[in-house]
Short mmCIF file of C-alpha atoms and ligand atoms in Angstrom, two decimals:
data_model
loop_
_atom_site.label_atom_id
_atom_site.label_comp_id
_atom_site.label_asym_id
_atom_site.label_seq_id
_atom_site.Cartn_x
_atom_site.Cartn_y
_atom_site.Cartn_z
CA UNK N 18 119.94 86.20 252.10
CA UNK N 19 122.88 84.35 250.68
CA UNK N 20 125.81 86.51 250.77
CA UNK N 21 128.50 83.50 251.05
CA UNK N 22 128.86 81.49 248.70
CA UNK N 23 129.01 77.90 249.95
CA UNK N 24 130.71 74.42 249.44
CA UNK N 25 131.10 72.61 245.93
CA UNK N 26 128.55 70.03 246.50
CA UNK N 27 125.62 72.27 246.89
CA UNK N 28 123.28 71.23 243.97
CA UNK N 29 123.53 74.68 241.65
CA UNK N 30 119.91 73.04 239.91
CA UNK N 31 117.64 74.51 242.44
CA UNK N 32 115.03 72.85 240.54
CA UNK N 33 111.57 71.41 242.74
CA UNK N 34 110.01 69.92 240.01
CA UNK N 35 111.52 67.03 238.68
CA UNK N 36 109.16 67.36 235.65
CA UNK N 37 110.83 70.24 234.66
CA UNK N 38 113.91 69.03 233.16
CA UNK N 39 113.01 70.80 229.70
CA UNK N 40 112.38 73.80 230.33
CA UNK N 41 115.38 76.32 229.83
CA UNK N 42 118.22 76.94 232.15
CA UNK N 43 117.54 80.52 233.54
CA UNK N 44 119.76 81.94 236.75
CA UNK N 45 119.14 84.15 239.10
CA UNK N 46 121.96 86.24 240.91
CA UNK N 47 121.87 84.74 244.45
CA UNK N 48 124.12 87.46 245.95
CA UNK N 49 121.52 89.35 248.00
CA UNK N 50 117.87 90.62 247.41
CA UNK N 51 114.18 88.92 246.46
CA UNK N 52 115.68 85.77 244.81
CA UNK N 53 113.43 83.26 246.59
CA UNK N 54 110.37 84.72 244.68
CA UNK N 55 112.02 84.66 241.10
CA UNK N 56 113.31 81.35 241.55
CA UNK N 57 109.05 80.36 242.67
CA UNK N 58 108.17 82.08 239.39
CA UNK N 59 110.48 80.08 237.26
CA UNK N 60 109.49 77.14 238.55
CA UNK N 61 105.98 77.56 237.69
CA UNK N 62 106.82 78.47 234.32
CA UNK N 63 108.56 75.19 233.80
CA UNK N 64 112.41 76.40 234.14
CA UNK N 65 115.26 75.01 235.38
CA UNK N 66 116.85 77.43 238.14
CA UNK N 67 120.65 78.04 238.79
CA UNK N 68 121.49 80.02 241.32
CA UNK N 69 124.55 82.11 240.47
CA UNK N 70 127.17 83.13 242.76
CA UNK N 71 129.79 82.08 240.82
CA UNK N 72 131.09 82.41 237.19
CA UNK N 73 130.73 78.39 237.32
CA UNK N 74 127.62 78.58 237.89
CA UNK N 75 127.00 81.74 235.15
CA UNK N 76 128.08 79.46 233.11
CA UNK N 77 125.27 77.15 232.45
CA UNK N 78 123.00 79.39 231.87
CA UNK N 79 120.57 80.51 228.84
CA UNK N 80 119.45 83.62 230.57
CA UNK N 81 118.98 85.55 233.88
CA UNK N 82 117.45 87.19 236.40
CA UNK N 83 118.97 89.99 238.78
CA UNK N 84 116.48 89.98 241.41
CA UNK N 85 115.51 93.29 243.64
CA UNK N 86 117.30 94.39 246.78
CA UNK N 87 120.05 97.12 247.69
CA UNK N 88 122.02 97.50 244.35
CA UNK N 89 124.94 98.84 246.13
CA UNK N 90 125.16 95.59 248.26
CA UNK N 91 124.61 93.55 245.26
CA UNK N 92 127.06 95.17 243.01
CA UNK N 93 129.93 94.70 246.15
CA UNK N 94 129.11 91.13 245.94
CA UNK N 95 129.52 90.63 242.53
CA UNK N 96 132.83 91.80 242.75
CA UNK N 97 133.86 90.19 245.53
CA UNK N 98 132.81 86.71 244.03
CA UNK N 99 134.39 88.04 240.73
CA UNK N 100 130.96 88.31 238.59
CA UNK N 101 131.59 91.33 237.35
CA UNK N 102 133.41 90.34 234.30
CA UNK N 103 131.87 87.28 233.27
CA UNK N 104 128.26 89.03 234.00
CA UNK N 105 129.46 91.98 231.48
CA UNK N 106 130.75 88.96 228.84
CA UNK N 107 127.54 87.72 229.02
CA UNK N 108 125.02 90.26 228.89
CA UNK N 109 127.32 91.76 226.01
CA UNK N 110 127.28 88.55 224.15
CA UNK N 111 123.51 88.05 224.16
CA UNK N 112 122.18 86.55 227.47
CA UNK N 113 118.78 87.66 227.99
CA UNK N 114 118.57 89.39 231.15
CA UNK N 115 115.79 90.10 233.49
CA UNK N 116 116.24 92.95 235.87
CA UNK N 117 113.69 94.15 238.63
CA UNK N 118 114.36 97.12 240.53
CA UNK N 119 117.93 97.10 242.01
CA UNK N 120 118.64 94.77 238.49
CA UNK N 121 117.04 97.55 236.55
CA UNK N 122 119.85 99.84 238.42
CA UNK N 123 122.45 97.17 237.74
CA UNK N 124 121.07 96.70 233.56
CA UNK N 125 121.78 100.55 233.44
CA UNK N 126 124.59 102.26 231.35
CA UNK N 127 124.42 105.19 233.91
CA UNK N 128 123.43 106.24 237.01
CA UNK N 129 122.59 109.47 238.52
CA UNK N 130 124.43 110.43 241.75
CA UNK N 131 125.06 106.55 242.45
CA UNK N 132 126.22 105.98 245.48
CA UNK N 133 129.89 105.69 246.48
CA UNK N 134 132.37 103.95 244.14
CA UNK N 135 128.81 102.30 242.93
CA UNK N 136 129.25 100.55 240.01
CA UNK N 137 126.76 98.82 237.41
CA UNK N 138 126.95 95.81 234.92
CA UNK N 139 125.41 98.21 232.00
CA UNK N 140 123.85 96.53 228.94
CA UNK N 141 121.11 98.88 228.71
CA UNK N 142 122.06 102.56 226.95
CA UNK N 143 119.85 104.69 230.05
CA UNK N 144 120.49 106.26 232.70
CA UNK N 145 118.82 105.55 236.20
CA UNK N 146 117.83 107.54 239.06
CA UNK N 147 117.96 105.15 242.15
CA UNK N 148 114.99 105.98 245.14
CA UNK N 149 113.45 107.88 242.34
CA UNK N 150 109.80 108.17 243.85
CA UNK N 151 111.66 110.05 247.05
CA UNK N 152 110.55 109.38 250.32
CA UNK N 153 107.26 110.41 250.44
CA UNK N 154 106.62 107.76 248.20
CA UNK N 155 108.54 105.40 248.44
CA UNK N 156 106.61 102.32 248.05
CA UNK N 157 103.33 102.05 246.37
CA UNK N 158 101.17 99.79 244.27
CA UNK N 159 99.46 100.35 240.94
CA UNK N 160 98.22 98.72 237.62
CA UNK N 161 100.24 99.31 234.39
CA UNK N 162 99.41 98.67 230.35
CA UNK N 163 103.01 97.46 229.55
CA UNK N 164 103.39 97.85 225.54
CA UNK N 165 103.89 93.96 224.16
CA UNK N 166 101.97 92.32 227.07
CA UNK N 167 98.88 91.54 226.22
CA UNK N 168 96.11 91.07 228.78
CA UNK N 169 94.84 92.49 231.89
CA UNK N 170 96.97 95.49 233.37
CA UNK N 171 99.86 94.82 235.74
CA UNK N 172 99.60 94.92 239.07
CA UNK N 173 103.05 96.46 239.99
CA UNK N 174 104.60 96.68 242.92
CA UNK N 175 107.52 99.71 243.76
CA UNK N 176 109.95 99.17 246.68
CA UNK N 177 112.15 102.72 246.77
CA UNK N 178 111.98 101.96 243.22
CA UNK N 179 114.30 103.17 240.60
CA UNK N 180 113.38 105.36 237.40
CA UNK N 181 114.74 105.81 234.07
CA UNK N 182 115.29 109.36 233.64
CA UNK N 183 116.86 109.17 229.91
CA UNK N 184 117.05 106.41 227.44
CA UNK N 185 118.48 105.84 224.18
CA UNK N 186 117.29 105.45 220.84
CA UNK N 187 117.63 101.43 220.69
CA UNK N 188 115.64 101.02 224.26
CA UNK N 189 111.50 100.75 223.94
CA UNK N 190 110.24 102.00 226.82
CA UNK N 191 107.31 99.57 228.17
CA UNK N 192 105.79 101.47 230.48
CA UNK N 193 105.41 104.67 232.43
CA UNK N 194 103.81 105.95 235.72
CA UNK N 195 103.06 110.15 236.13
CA UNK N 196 106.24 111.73 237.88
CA UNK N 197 105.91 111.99 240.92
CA UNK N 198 107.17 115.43 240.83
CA UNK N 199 106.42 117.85 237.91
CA UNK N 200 103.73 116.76 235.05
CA UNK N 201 104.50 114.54 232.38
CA UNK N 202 105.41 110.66 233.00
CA UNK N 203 108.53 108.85 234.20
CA UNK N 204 109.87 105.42 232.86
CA UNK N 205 109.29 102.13 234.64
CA UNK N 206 109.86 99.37 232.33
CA UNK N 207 112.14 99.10 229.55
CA UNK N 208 113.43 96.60 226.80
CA UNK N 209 116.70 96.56 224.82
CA UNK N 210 116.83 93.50 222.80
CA UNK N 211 116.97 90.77 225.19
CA UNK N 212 117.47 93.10 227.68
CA UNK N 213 114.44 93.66 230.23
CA UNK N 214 114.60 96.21 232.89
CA UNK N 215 111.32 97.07 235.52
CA UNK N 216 111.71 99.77 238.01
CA UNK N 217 108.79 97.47 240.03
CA UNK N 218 108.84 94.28 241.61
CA UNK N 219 107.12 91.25 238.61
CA UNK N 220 108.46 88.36 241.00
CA UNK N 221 105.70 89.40 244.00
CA UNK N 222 102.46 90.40 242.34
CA UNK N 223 102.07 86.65 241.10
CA UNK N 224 101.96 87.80 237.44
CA UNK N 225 104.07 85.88 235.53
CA UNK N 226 104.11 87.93 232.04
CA UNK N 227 108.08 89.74 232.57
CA UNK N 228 109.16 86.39 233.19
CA UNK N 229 107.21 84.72 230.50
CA UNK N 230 108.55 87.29 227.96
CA UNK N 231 112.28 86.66 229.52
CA UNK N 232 111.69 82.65 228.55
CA UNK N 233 110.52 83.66 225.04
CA UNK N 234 113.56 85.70 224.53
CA UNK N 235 115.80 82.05 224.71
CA UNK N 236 113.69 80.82 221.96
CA UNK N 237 114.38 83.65 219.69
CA UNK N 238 117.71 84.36 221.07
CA UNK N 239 117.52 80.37 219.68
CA UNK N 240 121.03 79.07 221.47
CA UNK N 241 122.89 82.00 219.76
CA UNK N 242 123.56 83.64 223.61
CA UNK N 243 123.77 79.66 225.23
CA UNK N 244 126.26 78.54 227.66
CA UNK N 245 129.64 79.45 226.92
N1 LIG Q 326 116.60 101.26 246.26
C1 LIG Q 326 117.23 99.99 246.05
C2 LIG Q 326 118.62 100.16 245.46
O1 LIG Q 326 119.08 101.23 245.25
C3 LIG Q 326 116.41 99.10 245.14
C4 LIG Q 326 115.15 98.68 245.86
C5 LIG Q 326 114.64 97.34 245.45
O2 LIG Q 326 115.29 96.57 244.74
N2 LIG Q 326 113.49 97.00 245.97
O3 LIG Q 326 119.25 99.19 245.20
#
């Protein structure tokens, strides 16, 4: 966990592959939460990681990732390291944004019943349901067919996952698993633009697709959302 954020001279390129140096500049919010396994993905795919825990740091990048944990926690620390405004600059002015479970929560417009003075970084017009499988089940593993990734099914992994309960009409929803109460099917994975949102956990199932897609979306997004 890094919840401080430490001296000046810690190297914000968290990069282990010199070989690297090509691939796009992607952060990861390095507040609190599963960042150690976004930054492993990234590195496979040939990125160069900053880990951002301050607007500095925000700064360099051509997109992000806002890793899984306890949203509440997450969205303290943002304000306390003043993120919150420079995170909502950026995700308004293009940056494409990964978001896996408490990041879905934190990509949402809206929450339902969030939790105390719980605020979000929005970018995404739907509104989320936090612990949305209950407590009966709460965790749990299964294989999705996300729409625009072609291949074998996802393995997906949900941690007191998060749902979408409503979306708007610019969001494609990517995927959906049955509700766990009542018939019909409850949201999972969504895309606004360069906005990506999954209620499950991409980072840990060692399939790289989300994070893949993410990395596509700098090509298109072609500079247009680059460092400010
Ligand atoms: N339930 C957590 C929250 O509300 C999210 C869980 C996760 O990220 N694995 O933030």
């Amino acid at each position: 966990m890094n919840a401080t954020p430490r001296g000046s001279h810690v190297p914000v390129v968290a990069d282990a592959r010199p070989e690297a140096v090509s691939g796009p500049v992607v952060g990861v919010l390095a507040v609190q939460g599963d960042v150690r396994e976004h930054v492993a993905v990234l590195h496979r795919l040939g990125a160069r990681v900053v880990l951002v825990r301050r607007p500095a740091e925000l700064d360099q990048v051509e997109a992000l990732v806002l890793p899984g944990g306890e949203s509440t926690a997450i969205d303290r620390l943002v304000r306390a390291f003043d993120l919150q405004a420079p995170l909502r600059r950026r995700i308004a002015a293009g940056l494409p944004v990964l978001g896996s479970c408490a990041g879905m929560i934190l990509l949402a417009d809206r929450l339902v019943e969030p939790a105390a003075g719980q605020q979000t970084l929005g970018g995404i017009d739907m509104t989320v349901r936090r612990n949305g499988f209950g407590r009966q089940v709460d965790s749990f593993e299964t294989d999705l067919e996300p729409v625009g990734l072609p291949g074998p099914p996802v393995h997906a992994v949900f941690i007191r996952a998060p749902v979408a309960v409503e979306v708007g009409p610019e969001v494609d929803v990517l995927a959906t698993v049955p509700d766990p109460v009542g018939g019909g099917d409850t949201i999972v994975a969504v895309r606004q633009g360069v906005l990506l949102a999954t209620a499950f956990h991409p980072e840990v199932s060692g399939d790289d697709r989300f994070h893949r897609l993410l990395l596509e979306l700098v090509e298109q997004a072609g500079g247009r959302s680059g460092p400010s």
